[in-house]
Amino acid sequence: MSDLNTAMVEKYRSNFLKEVEANVEEGDWVKMCMQCGVCSGSCPLGNAWEHPPQEIFMMIRAGKRDEVLSSSSMWMCTSCYNCIVRCPRELPITHIMHGLAHYAKRLGLSPKEQPTAKFAQLFWDNLSKDGRVNELKLGLALYFMNGFGEGIKTSLKMKDIGLGMVKTKRMNVMEILGGHSVKDKSGFHAMLKKAAEIEEAKIQK
Amino acid sequence: MTDVIATNETILVVGGGISGMTAALEASETGKQVVLVEKNPTVGGRVSQLYKYFPKLCFPTCGMEINLKRSRQNNNLTVLTLAEVTAVSGKAGDYSVTVKMTPRFVNSNCTACGECGKAVEAEFSDEHNYEFMGAKRKGAYLPHNMAYPQRYVIDPRIIGTADADKAKAACKFDAVDLEQKEETIELKVGAIVYATGWRPYDANKIQPYGYDRIANVITSVEFERMADPNGPTGGKLVRPSDGKEAKNVAFIQCAGSRDRNHLKHCSRICCMASLKQTTYVQDAFGADANISVYYIDIRAIDRFEDFYKKVQAQDNVTFIKSKVANIVEDKDGNAVCRGVDTEGYTRYENPHDLVVLAIGMEPSVNFNNLGIDVVANEHGFLEPDEANGGIFAAGVASDALDVNRSVQSATAAALRAIQVVNRVGGTEA
Ligand SMILES: Cc1cc2nc3c(=O)[nH]c(=O)nc-3n(C[C@H](O)[C@H](O)[C@H](O)COP(=O)(O)OP(=O)(O)OC[C@H]3O[C@@H](n4cnc5c(N)ncnc54)[C@H](O)[C@@H]3O)c2cc1C
């Protein structure tokens, strides 16, 4: 367990709803859910979810902390906003899902092998290095996410698209050598550090 | 010229539904002068479009009959039909009201023999049947069997055509008067009761339910007409798409109510209305009926709980705790309800012959547009507010109410109006 997780368990004891309200983006909306289920029924990826949003909200209220935070469900959200549009109580469901995923990640509880979570990490590592997304490296990192063999296979499959992108100058093979970055890289890093500090202070509060 | 005597001791009731009738009768039976203004050709309002009433499952005609009898025995009540209030000004004890009177083209000689209706050829959409399944009526018509006054109406759209002359020629009682003109009258009144009721929420706005696209998705008000032997199907419960018997019927609760995208308020009667409508399906098909009710929670308030329990106990009625996410049509014309069941979070995709949307009630009048300042709540219903002076609401003009509660609220409104005119008359401080 991460230190933060231990601290949060200690702080909120058995009141997971309170914990969500205080720490999850838009979390204070959770209690407004009236369990009509229109979000779950409207989710285009609904079949793939372990727990549909409506169930997640009920689980939060029922204090099922571990099950919720380690669930892959929130990571399945594609931000199509169908649920938000249809929710009769206008809960910002999409945002809550991302908020929950983010919070679980921060506590170190998010599922390790969940592809969306993995890709999000790759994206962040790629972006935070130079302040620019290196699409070539990000693409390759994604292809090789599940091992070398599969990476080669995917690369071969995508070969024509890659060549096409090079030809139309949408991708530069030289980027593999390091690639371009923002002008003031140290300034960019200082900014990220400051943002992390602000966020940290907020959590400690 | 219509002659209506009114003074600032007169009470005006706007709207002649069950609430307006009640308020007008209660006030006039205490000796007050009352003018009732109804915009349709007949009084009775929306209840005359219902097949049966919950909770007793009696016919609305019964209650109407009692009211009509009371009104005939009463000399203090003036009923104006085809009359609409267009402007109001003044203050409690001293209002001026403008009423627009649309011609009926039929005078009081009419015996409702129906000869004019037979003679006329032109047909128009039938409002009484909510124009459901292409329901039509003649250009000379009696709005419905219980219409009061029992007098035919000539649709203004046939005036100037050969049909109008045919109607006149067919009448043996010299009741058809094609020279009638629209008039505007001014009334002085002391207090006003708004009993303008409701209109069904527009189901087309609930996009995922496909009311506009799927023939076998209908509204609860249309289902009332379908069940009525005087309705467009002669009381047969059928699939509008192909006319086959509709034995597998689903009801979707809160269709447009309790929903911030539509009506924020709970329309309150829809749960009981659907429970009532399950009995229509039972009566038609008995054990062959297969009924589903999709709901968020059933609000069968206080003594209606018994009714709910009875329906629940039926083997062929399934209650599914879920707000349906969307409806699609399959190749057989079935309306397929899709969603996730809250009890177990299972995904379903259920085909039905017919889906009835239990649509909500919204105020039929925009009270922010009366021309005189009154306080309405966020849902558009007229509030009981001091600032409204001598203007009161009765029935669904005040809130989403069933008939029982509408009538109670109408009696209360009558009492309040009586107090205002008593102050004018000096009989009350
Ligand atoms: C599907 C459905 C089923 C229902 N079933 C039942 C049931 O079984 N039992 C029950 O108790 N309740 C039932 N209800 C509720 C019932 O319909 C209402 O309680 C009732 O209609 C209220 O009567 P009202 O007089 O207030 O309004 P209305 O019936 O709407 O009457 C208002 C009248 O005012 C007139 N009017 C409107 N504006 C003006 C104007 N500007 N000038 C002049 N006149 C005007 C209208 O023409 C109308 O005649 C049902 C409702 C629905 C939607």
XYZ file of C-alpha atoms and ligand atoms in Angstrom:
687
model
C 0.000 0.000 0.000
C 1.227 3.510 -0.777
C 1.673 5.936 2.113
C -1.020 8.142 0.703
C -3.420 5.245 0.532
C -2.724 4.304 4.150
C -3.251 7.930 5.164
C -6.552 8.129 3.331
C -7.837 4.883 4.811
C -6.930 6.230 8.228
C -8.505 9.619 7.583
C -11.883 8.509 6.210
C -12.218 5.181 7.989
C -15.347 3.577 6.693
C -16.787 6.625 4.964
C -15.744 6.130 1.379
C -18.413 8.488 0.028
C -16.869 11.342 2.048
C -13.441 10.407 0.753
C -14.704 10.516 -2.823
C -16.459 13.827 -2.263
C -13.306 15.398 -0.889
C -10.733 13.944 -3.246
C -12.300 13.004 -6.555
C -13.024 15.533 -9.261
C -16.816 16.208 -9.234
C -17.053 13.581 -6.484
C -19.627 15.558 -4.542
C -22.155 14.714 -7.260
C -22.097 10.996 -6.459
C -24.776 11.255 -3.772
C -27.168 12.827 -6.305
C -27.463 9.586 -8.290
C -30.996 8.171 -8.022
C -30.080 4.790 -9.495
C -32.237 5.056 -12.600
C -29.555 3.343 -14.680
C -29.899 5.407 -17.812
C -26.113 6.026 -17.831
C -25.300 2.325 -17.834
C -27.841 1.597 -20.519
C -26.560 4.449 -22.658
C -22.864 3.528 -22.481
C -21.645 2.276 -25.869
C -18.941 0.233 -24.121
C -21.329 -0.915 -21.438
C -20.811 -4.580 -22.218
C -17.118 -4.280 -21.490
C -17.509 -2.739 -18.055
C -17.006 -4.737 -14.906
C -19.303 -2.329 -13.033
C -21.412 0.211 -14.964
C -21.384 3.814 -13.632
C -24.638 3.461 -11.734
C -23.241 0.437 -9.916
C -19.968 2.228 -9.187
C -21.960 5.057 -7.560
C -23.864 2.578 -5.411
C -20.632 0.791 -4.483
C -19.148 4.107 -3.379
C -22.116 4.684 -1.121
C -21.864 1.144 0.173
C -18.237 1.765 1.098
C -16.726 -0.779 -1.282
C -13.479 1.145 -1.433
C -11.072 -1.523 -2.669
C -13.450 -2.900 -5.270
C -14.095 0.556 -6.695
C -10.550 1.886 -6.736
C -8.984 -1.258 -8.144
C -11.736 -1.689 -10.725
C -10.943 -1.433 -14.415
C -14.374 0.114 -15.054
C -13.559 3.800 -14.955
C -10.697 3.140 -17.350
C -13.185 1.927 -19.952
C -14.770 5.359 -20.331
C -14.147 6.829 -23.780
C -15.615 10.256 -22.950
C -18.462 9.945 -25.434
C -20.651 11.949 -23.007
C -23.802 9.970 -23.781
C -24.359 9.411 -20.046
C -23.976 13.088 -19.201
C -26.403 14.069 -21.927
C -29.059 11.626 -20.739
C -28.632 11.722 -16.956
C -31.923 13.103 -15.601
C -30.014 14.711 -12.756
C -27.242 16.117 -14.892
C -24.455 14.334 -13.032
C -21.110 14.930 -14.771
C -20.630 11.153 -15.013
C -17.784 11.164 -17.533
C -15.810 13.553 -15.342
C -16.473 11.510 -12.230
C -15.191 8.404 -14.019
C -11.969 10.151 -14.966
C -11.752 11.608 -11.470
C -12.023 8.143 -9.942
C -9.418 6.728 -12.315
C -7.086 9.572 -11.491
C -7.575 9.163 -7.755
C -7.033 5.389 -7.918
C -3.848 5.974 -9.877
C -2.561 8.472 -7.336
C -3.145 6.008 -4.526
C -1.382 3.287 -6.494
C -4.505 1.141 -6.640
C -5.345 1.231 -10.327
C -5.206 -2.138 -12.122
C -1.707 -2.797 -13.386
C -2.494 -4.481 -16.677
C -5.308 -2.198 -17.814
C -4.401 -1.000 -21.350
C -5.962 2.456 -21.038
C -4.076 3.060 -17.812
C -0.886 1.806 -19.364
C -1.267 3.979 -22.418
C -2.040 7.022 -20.261
C 1.243 6.453 -18.437
C 3.169 6.097 -21.703
C 1.586 9.297 -22.978
C 2.517 11.200 -19.835
C 6.088 9.912 -19.749
C 6.487 10.856 -23.379
C 4.988 14.332 -23.013
C 6.583 15.329 -19.723
C 10.080 14.677 -21.023
C 10.323 17.406 -23.677
C 7.022 19.209 -23.458
C 6.021 17.862 -26.861
C 4.475 14.534 -27.715
C 6.925 12.533 -29.773
C 4.423 10.680 -31.883
C 6.898 8.259 -33.379
C 8.148 7.140 -30.004
C 4.688 7.133 -28.482
C 3.367 5.023 -31.335
C 6.203 2.540 -31.024
C 5.868 2.438 -27.234
C 2.219 1.580 -27.729
C 3.012 -1.172 -30.236
C 5.567 -2.729 -27.915
C 3.454 -2.250 -24.794
C 2.703 -5.956 -24.614
C 6.115 -7.360 -25.477
C 8.587 -7.511 -28.334
C 6.931 -10.116 -30.544
C 3.579 -8.383 -30.599
C 5.350 -5.065 -31.166
C 6.988 -6.332 -34.344
C 3.705 -7.773 -35.556
C 1.803 -4.537 -34.993
C 4.579 -2.473 -36.563
C 4.480 -4.574 -39.723
C 0.705 -4.308 -39.842
C 0.867 -0.512 -39.561
C 3.827 -0.156 -41.926
C 1.912 1.326 -44.867
C 0.206 3.935 -42.741
C 3.578 4.885 -41.247
C 5.178 5.262 -44.676
C 2.246 7.294 -45.876
C 2.609 9.629 -42.931
C 6.315 10.059 -43.641
C 5.602 10.779 -47.304
C 3.027 13.440 -46.501
C 5.345 14.917 -43.855
C 3.004 14.025 -41.000
C 5.790 12.103 -39.307
C 9.570 12.552 -39.226
C 11.717 9.406 -38.818
C 14.513 11.548 -37.356
C 12.339 12.042 -34.274
C 13.589 8.639 -33.126
C 16.928 10.290 -32.270
C 15.410 12.454 -29.581
C 12.960 14.679 -31.347
C 11.893 18.274 -30.897
C 11.024 19.889 -27.613
C 9.548 23.109 -26.258
C 11.842 26.134 -26.418
C 12.256 26.552 -22.675
C 12.558 22.983 -21.477
C 13.802 23.795 -17.991
C 10.983 26.315 -17.606
C 8.535 23.611 -18.638
C 9.913 21.201 -16.057
C 9.816 23.865 -13.361
C 6.170 24.416 -14.227
C 5.327 20.727 -13.895
C 7.157 20.573 -10.597
C 5.226 23.536 -9.264
C 1.929 22.000 -10.409
C 2.829 18.739 -8.670
C 3.611 20.667 -5.478
C 0.281 22.471 -5.568
C -1.555 19.217 -6.068
C 0.398 17.519 -3.306
C -0.423 20.350 -0.906
C -4.085 19.990 -1.769
C -4.068 16.289 -0.952
C -2.212 16.755 2.321
C -4.817 19.250 3.446
C -73.761 40.100 -29.164
C -73.117 37.891 -26.168
C -74.546 39.470 -23.061
C -72.729 38.629 -19.862
C -73.424 40.523 -16.699
C -70.445 40.728 -14.409
C -69.446 43.090 -11.625
C -66.507 43.309 -9.298
C -68.396 40.929 -7.039
C -68.291 38.326 -9.800
C -65.805 35.460 -9.767
C -64.228 34.493 -13.057
C -63.106 30.907 -13.530
C -60.752 30.334 -16.448
C -60.853 26.767 -17.763
C -63.737 24.317 -17.580
C -61.997 21.049 -16.753
C -62.884 19.082 -13.659
C -61.140 21.724 -11.518
C -62.749 24.744 -13.134
C -66.189 23.109 -13.055
C -65.742 22.327 -9.387
C -64.496 25.790 -8.422
C -67.302 27.442 -10.401
C -69.985 25.226 -8.898
C -68.743 25.510 -5.334
C -68.601 29.309 -5.555
C -71.900 29.760 -7.370
C -73.725 27.393 -5.019
C -72.862 29.750 -2.144
C -74.761 32.451 -4.043
C -71.863 34.156 -5.763
C -72.067 35.181 -9.390
C -69.617 33.117 -11.429
C -68.558 33.256 -15.062
C -66.783 30.169 -16.385
C -64.731 30.642 -19.527
C -63.676 27.568 -21.510
C -61.685 27.794 -24.710
C -62.884 24.480 -26.147
C -66.422 23.905 -27.517
C -67.184 21.748 -24.464
C -66.392 21.724 -20.778
C -64.861 18.659 -19.146
C -61.209 19.163 -19.960
C -58.694 16.361 -20.158
C -60.591 13.895 -17.995
C -63.132 13.507 -20.775
C -60.268 12.013 -22.792
C -59.573 9.303 -20.209
C -61.100 5.840 -20.500
C -61.317 5.090 -16.774
C -60.338 6.776 -13.534
C -57.998 5.378 -10.951
C -58.352 4.295 -8.213
C -61.923 3.036 -8.561
C -61.741 2.294 -12.285
C -65.009 4.070 -12.870
C -65.751 6.082 -15.997
C -65.063 9.834 -16.001
C -68.509 10.414 -17.489
C -70.010 9.662 -14.095
C -68.323 12.542 -12.263
C -69.034 14.838 -15.177
C -72.708 13.980 -15.103
C -72.985 15.029 -11.471
C -71.267 18.321 -12.226
C -73.506 19.013 -15.199
C -76.586 18.312 -13.126
C -75.358 20.716 -10.472
C -74.684 23.396 -13.067
C -78.157 23.094 -14.590
C -79.763 23.625 -11.195
C -77.762 26.750 -10.660
C -78.774 30.262 -11.743
C -75.612 32.001 -10.624
C -73.333 30.328 -13.107
C -72.706 31.493 -16.671
C -70.731 29.096 -18.837
C -69.020 30.457 -21.942
C -67.471 27.919 -24.297
C -65.212 28.699 -27.253
C -64.097 31.612 -25.120
C -60.574 32.495 -24.221
C -59.181 35.086 -21.841
C -56.766 37.260 -23.791
C -55.960 40.074 -21.356
C -56.215 40.741 -17.617
C -55.539 43.969 -15.758
C -56.394 45.567 -12.424
C -56.131 44.340 -8.871
C -57.960 42.192 -6.314
C -61.624 43.222 -6.223
C -61.287 45.128 -9.464
C -60.088 43.226 -12.501
C -60.838 43.914 -16.163
C -60.752 40.880 -18.388
C -60.891 40.620 -22.148
C -62.474 37.476 -23.530
C -62.293 36.437 -27.151
C -65.359 34.484 -28.294
C -64.929 32.220 -31.297
C -68.110 31.453 -33.244
C -69.597 27.958 -33.040
C -71.868 28.663 -36.042
C -74.532 26.651 -34.226
C -77.074 28.256 -31.919
C -79.049 26.937 -28.974
C -81.724 25.417 -31.233
C -79.344 22.487 -31.766
C -80.650 19.121 -30.581
C -77.436 17.246 -31.441
C -79.407 15.163 -33.936
C -76.276 14.848 -36.063
C -77.777 15.578 -39.487
C -75.287 18.368 -40.200
C -72.398 16.019 -39.432
C -73.735 13.497 -41.903
C -74.164 16.119 -44.614
C -70.682 17.577 -44.357
C -67.902 15.796 -46.242
C -64.704 17.520 -45.086
C -62.778 15.763 -42.331
C -60.189 17.071 -39.918
C -57.831 15.609 -37.317
C -59.742 14.702 -34.184
C -58.393 16.677 -31.198
C -60.468 14.676 -28.747
C -58.555 11.545 -29.789
C -55.220 13.410 -29.723
C -55.210 12.888 -33.516
C -54.026 9.388 -32.608
C -53.683 6.801 -35.417
C -54.982 9.336 -37.875
C -58.277 9.807 -36.001
C -60.613 12.074 -37.934
C -63.862 13.903 -37.285
C -66.263 15.723 -39.566
C -66.251 19.449 -40.276
C -69.544 19.593 -38.323
C -69.147 17.592 -35.150
C -69.953 16.908 -31.543
C -66.570 16.856 -29.756
C -67.542 13.709 -27.825
C -70.598 11.935 -26.400
C -70.471 13.733 -23.058
C -69.911 17.170 -24.603
C -71.585 20.003 -22.770
C -73.259 21.950 -24.126
C -74.670 19.094 -26.238
C -74.393 21.176 -29.333
C -72.622 20.606 -32.620
C -69.714 22.771 -33.732
C -68.948 23.849 -37.254
C -65.247 23.931 -37.973
C -64.352 27.453 -39.157
C -62.304 25.860 -41.942
C -65.491 24.850 -43.828
C -67.022 28.308 -43.643
C -67.308 29.681 -47.164
C -67.294 26.194 -48.711
C -70.180 24.150 -50.081
C -69.969 21.984 -46.941
C -71.159 24.885 -44.792
C -74.249 25.283 -46.927
C -74.869 21.534 -46.781
C -74.771 21.672 -42.992
C -77.232 24.532 -42.961
C -79.548 22.784 -45.390
C -79.449 19.556 -43.366
C -80.548 21.212 -40.128
C -84.275 20.943 -39.417
C -84.124 23.221 -36.386
C -82.581 26.327 -37.897
C -79.644 25.891 -35.581
C -76.860 26.500 -38.091
C -75.958 30.183 -38.180
C -73.167 30.858 -40.645
C -73.250 34.592 -39.969
C -71.798 34.339 -36.468
C -68.677 36.463 -36.021
C -65.804 36.420 -33.591
C -66.396 38.894 -30.766
C -64.460 40.349 -27.904
C -66.147 41.098 -24.614
C -64.903 42.954 -21.555
C -65.776 41.707 -18.084
C -65.368 43.331 -14.667
C -64.647 40.757 -12.020
C -63.462 40.750 -8.409
C -61.481 37.522 -8.292
C -60.083 35.065 -10.829
C -59.538 31.338 -10.519
C -57.154 29.851 -13.063
C -58.102 26.247 -13.703
C -56.372 25.997 -17.038
C -54.909 22.565 -16.401
C -52.186 20.834 -18.312
C -50.945 19.562 -21.600
C -49.026 16.344 -22.178
C -45.275 16.774 -22.403
C -44.143 16.596 -26.026
C -42.833 13.023 -26.406
C -40.875 13.975 -29.523
C -38.447 15.770 -27.280
C -37.414 12.496 -25.616
C -35.176 11.632 -28.519
C -33.840 8.185 -27.404
C -37.383 6.788 -27.094
C -38.120 7.250 -30.781
C -41.736 8.354 -30.435
C -41.321 10.178 -33.724
C -39.796 7.181 -35.500
C -41.288 3.991 -34.073
C -44.956 3.304 -34.774
C -45.436 1.088 -31.723
C -44.153 3.673 -29.261
C -47.145 5.715 -28.087
C -47.983 8.018 -25.182
C -50.114 7.348 -22.127
C -52.777 9.808 -23.242
C -53.004 8.003 -26.573
C -53.314 4.676 -24.773
C -56.347 6.058 -22.894
C -57.953 6.784 -26.255
C -57.015 3.356 -27.578
C -58.690 1.630 -24.633
C -61.849 3.687 -24.964
C -64.609 2.002 -27.018
C -65.285 5.447 -28.507
C -61.641 5.845 -29.487
C -59.945 5.342 -32.855
C -59.623 1.536 -32.501
C -63.031 0.980 -30.936
C -61.352 0.014 -27.693
C -59.079 -2.673 -29.197
C -55.490 -2.722 -27.968
C -53.428 -3.039 -31.127
C -50.014 -2.301 -32.558
C -50.342 0.876 -34.642
C -47.760 -0.538 -37.086
C -49.818 -3.517 -38.285
C -53.072 -3.606 -36.310
C -52.155 -6.902 -34.607
C -53.223 -7.432 -31.002
C -50.838 -5.798 -28.542
C -50.537 -8.381 -25.777
C -46.968 -7.651 -24.798
C -47.150 -4.095 -23.518
C -44.472 -2.079 -21.724
C -44.933 1.087 -19.715
C -42.043 3.494 -19.294
C -42.343 5.702 -16.238
C -40.917 9.209 -15.863
C -40.877 9.689 -19.641
C -39.949 13.354 -19.583
C -40.604 13.880 -15.870
C -38.094 14.033 -12.999
C -35.575 14.850 -15.641
C -33.579 18.048 -15.811
C -33.438 17.676 -19.592
C -37.227 17.744 -19.717
C -39.711 18.424 -16.886
C -37.891 18.750 -13.604
C -40.939 17.963 -11.520
C -42.526 14.611 -10.748
C -45.861 14.607 -12.581
C -47.184 12.497 -9.719
C -50.077 10.818 -11.512
C -48.106 8.811 -14.072
C -47.322 5.861 -11.785
C -50.977 5.414 -10.931
C -52.001 6.059 -14.547
C -49.728 3.247 -15.765
C -50.834 0.889 -12.990
C -54.385 1.640 -14.056
C -53.510 1.042 -17.695
C -52.102 -2.404 -16.875
C -55.692 -3.335 -15.996
C -56.793 -2.336 -19.523
C -54.354 -4.917 -20.896
C -55.493 -7.516 -18.356
C -59.124 -6.866 -19.247
C -58.375 -7.304 -22.946
C -56.171 -10.407 -22.870
C -56.332 -11.976 -19.395
C -53.620 -14.565 -18.877
C -52.314 -14.001 -22.409
C -51.265 -10.489 -21.480
C -47.595 -9.879 -20.791
C -46.983 -6.559 -19.124
C -43.742 -4.820 -18.135
C -43.392 -1.644 -16.113
C -40.017 0.098 -16.264
C -39.645 2.473 -13.348
C -37.201 4.436 -11.196
C -39.414 4.109 -8.152
C -43.161 3.680 -7.993
C -44.881 6.662 -6.461
C -48.305 5.331 -5.627
C -48.893 7.779 -2.838
C -50.775 7.028 0.403
C -53.904 4.928 -0.148
C -52.907 4.118 -3.727
C -50.385 1.674 -2.293
C -53.177 -0.939 -2.254
C -53.701 -0.539 -5.965
C -49.985 -0.982 -6.560
C -49.862 -4.116 -4.425
C -52.732 -5.643 -6.377
C -51.051 -5.040 -9.713
C -47.750 -6.300 -8.322
C -49.384 -9.551 -7.284
C -50.327 -10.377 -10.879
C -48.160 -13.117 -12.396
C -48.073 -11.544 -15.816
C -46.891 -8.106 -14.707
C -43.132 -7.599 -14.354
C -41.689 -4.562 -12.652
C -38.233 -3.659 -13.928
C -36.350 -1.121 -11.863
C -34.620 0.786 -14.609
C -34.987 3.923 -16.643
C -34.927 2.640 -20.205
C -31.904 4.062 -22.016
C -33.263 3.854 -25.542
C -35.797 2.139 -27.774
C -35.140 0.699 -31.208
C -37.392 -1.060 -33.693
C -36.712 -4.641 -34.778
C -37.575 -6.160 -38.157
C -40.984 -7.341 -36.884
C -41.953 -3.848 -35.811
C -41.477 -4.588 -32.125
C -40.299 -1.744 -29.965
C -37.180 -2.994 -28.194
C -36.373 -1.453 -24.820
C -32.707 -1.394 -23.870
C -31.082 -0.626 -20.591
C -29.553 -1.947 -17.421
C -31.623 -3.295 -14.540
C -30.735 -1.689 -11.212
C -31.588 -4.864 -9.352
C -28.564 -6.918 -10.371
C -27.166 -4.557 -13.001
C -28.044 -6.880 -15.823
C -28.276 -5.616 -19.346
C -31.571 -6.204 -21.117
C -32.960 -5.841 -24.598
C -36.684 -6.628 -24.453
C -38.998 -6.583 -27.471
C -42.600 -5.428 -26.918
C -45.663 -5.162 -29.149
C -46.387 -1.759 -27.765
C -44.492 0.675 -25.553
C -46.498 3.289 -23.671
C -44.572 6.362 -22.545
C -45.992 7.621 -19.256
C -45.537 11.246 -20.184
C -45.789 14.043 -17.681
C -48.110 17.001 -17.318
C -46.946 20.561 -17.861
C -49.028 23.694 -17.273
C -51.082 24.533 -20.356
C -50.769 28.258 -19.757
C -47.546 30.223 -19.483
C -48.258 32.234 -16.338
C -45.351 34.536 -17.021
C -47.241 35.733 -20.092
C -50.635 36.603 -18.622
C -50.203 40.303 -19.123
C -50.589 40.784 -15.392
C -47.774 39.943 -12.960
C -48.335 36.697 -11.079
C -45.938 34.416 -9.258
C -45.336 31.018 -10.868
C -42.864 28.455 -9.575
C -39.852 27.123 -11.466
C -41.995 24.405 -13.053
C -44.485 26.944 -14.368
C -47.348 26.249 -11.944
C -49.185 29.202 -10.389
C -48.101 29.728 -6.791
C -50.335 30.555 -3.832
C -48.651 33.903 -3.255
C -49.904 37.070 -1.557
C -48.568 39.032 -4.505
C -51.136 37.347 -6.759
C -53.894 39.382 -5.092
C -57.279 38.027 -6.143
C -55.867 35.453 -8.586
C -55.847 31.805 -7.488
C -55.034 28.476 -9.071
C -57.181 25.355 -9.034
C -56.221 21.831 -10.078
C -53.278 21.175 -12.338
C -52.785 24.902 -12.914
C -51.425 24.821 -9.344
C -49.442 21.566 -9.454
C -49.371 18.100 -11.023
C -52.433 16.599 -9.314
C -54.844 13.740 -9.837
C -58.562 14.379 -10.035
C -59.209 13.873 -6.355
C -56.579 16.401 -5.344
C -57.535 18.732 -8.195
C -61.062 18.879 -6.865
C -59.843 19.582 -3.344
C -57.649 22.375 -4.629
C -60.594 23.746 -6.638
C -62.764 23.973 -3.530
C -59.941 25.768 -1.734
C -59.545 28.205 -4.623
C -63.302 28.878 -4.626
C -63.178 29.723 -0.920
C -60.294 32.122 -1.446
C -62.087 33.819 -4.333
C -65.253 34.112 -2.243
C -63.309 35.937 0.474
C -62.076 38.490 -2.065
C -65.528 39.286 -3.448
C -66.956 39.350 0.074
C -64.485 42.104 0.909
C -65.681 44.029 -2.160
C -69.283 43.535 -1.114
C -68.474 44.658 2.427
C -69.613 41.395 3.996
C -66.105 40.500 5.075
C -63.330 42.643 6.516
C -52.351 9.498 -18.979
C -53.077 10.148 -17.843
C -54.026 9.429 -17.144
C -54.676 9.986 -16.048
N -55.541 9.215 -15.361
C -56.097 9.701 -14.229
C -56.954 8.891 -13.441
O -57.224 7.741 -13.806
N -57.450 9.378 -12.271
C -57.146 10.658 -11.848
O -57.572 11.044 -10.774
N -56.360 11.478 -12.600
C -55.837 11.025 -13.771
N -55.024 11.841 -14.530
C -54.850 13.247 -14.109
C -56.061 14.107 -14.589
O -56.076 14.102 -15.991
C -55.941 15.543 -14.064
O -55.924 15.502 -12.654
C -57.121 16.419 -14.487
O -57.226 16.492 -15.877
C -56.991 17.812 -13.911
O -58.072 18.610 -14.307
P -57.956 20.184 -14.519
O -59.331 20.683 -14.616
O -57.088 20.767 -13.481
O -57.187 20.377 -15.913
P -57.670 20.042 -17.418
O -58.362 18.749 -17.483
O -56.450 20.222 -18.248
O -58.706 21.186 -17.778
C -58.315 22.479 -18.084
C -59.360 23.150 -18.928
O -59.000 24.509 -19.117
C -59.187 24.872 -20.458
N -58.276 25.978 -20.764
C -56.920 25.932 -20.826
N -56.429 27.142 -21.097
C -57.479 27.977 -21.221
C -57.608 29.370 -21.493
N -56.537 30.142 -21.724
N -58.836 29.909 -21.534
C -59.915 29.133 -21.314
N -59.859 27.825 -21.043
C -58.655 27.242 -21.000
C -58.879 23.615 -21.227
O -59.454 23.625 -22.501
C -59.479 22.538 -20.309
O -60.829 22.313 -20.606
C -54.378 11.309 -15.647
C -53.441 12.050 -16.364
C -52.775 11.476 -17.453
C -51.733 12.252 -18.168
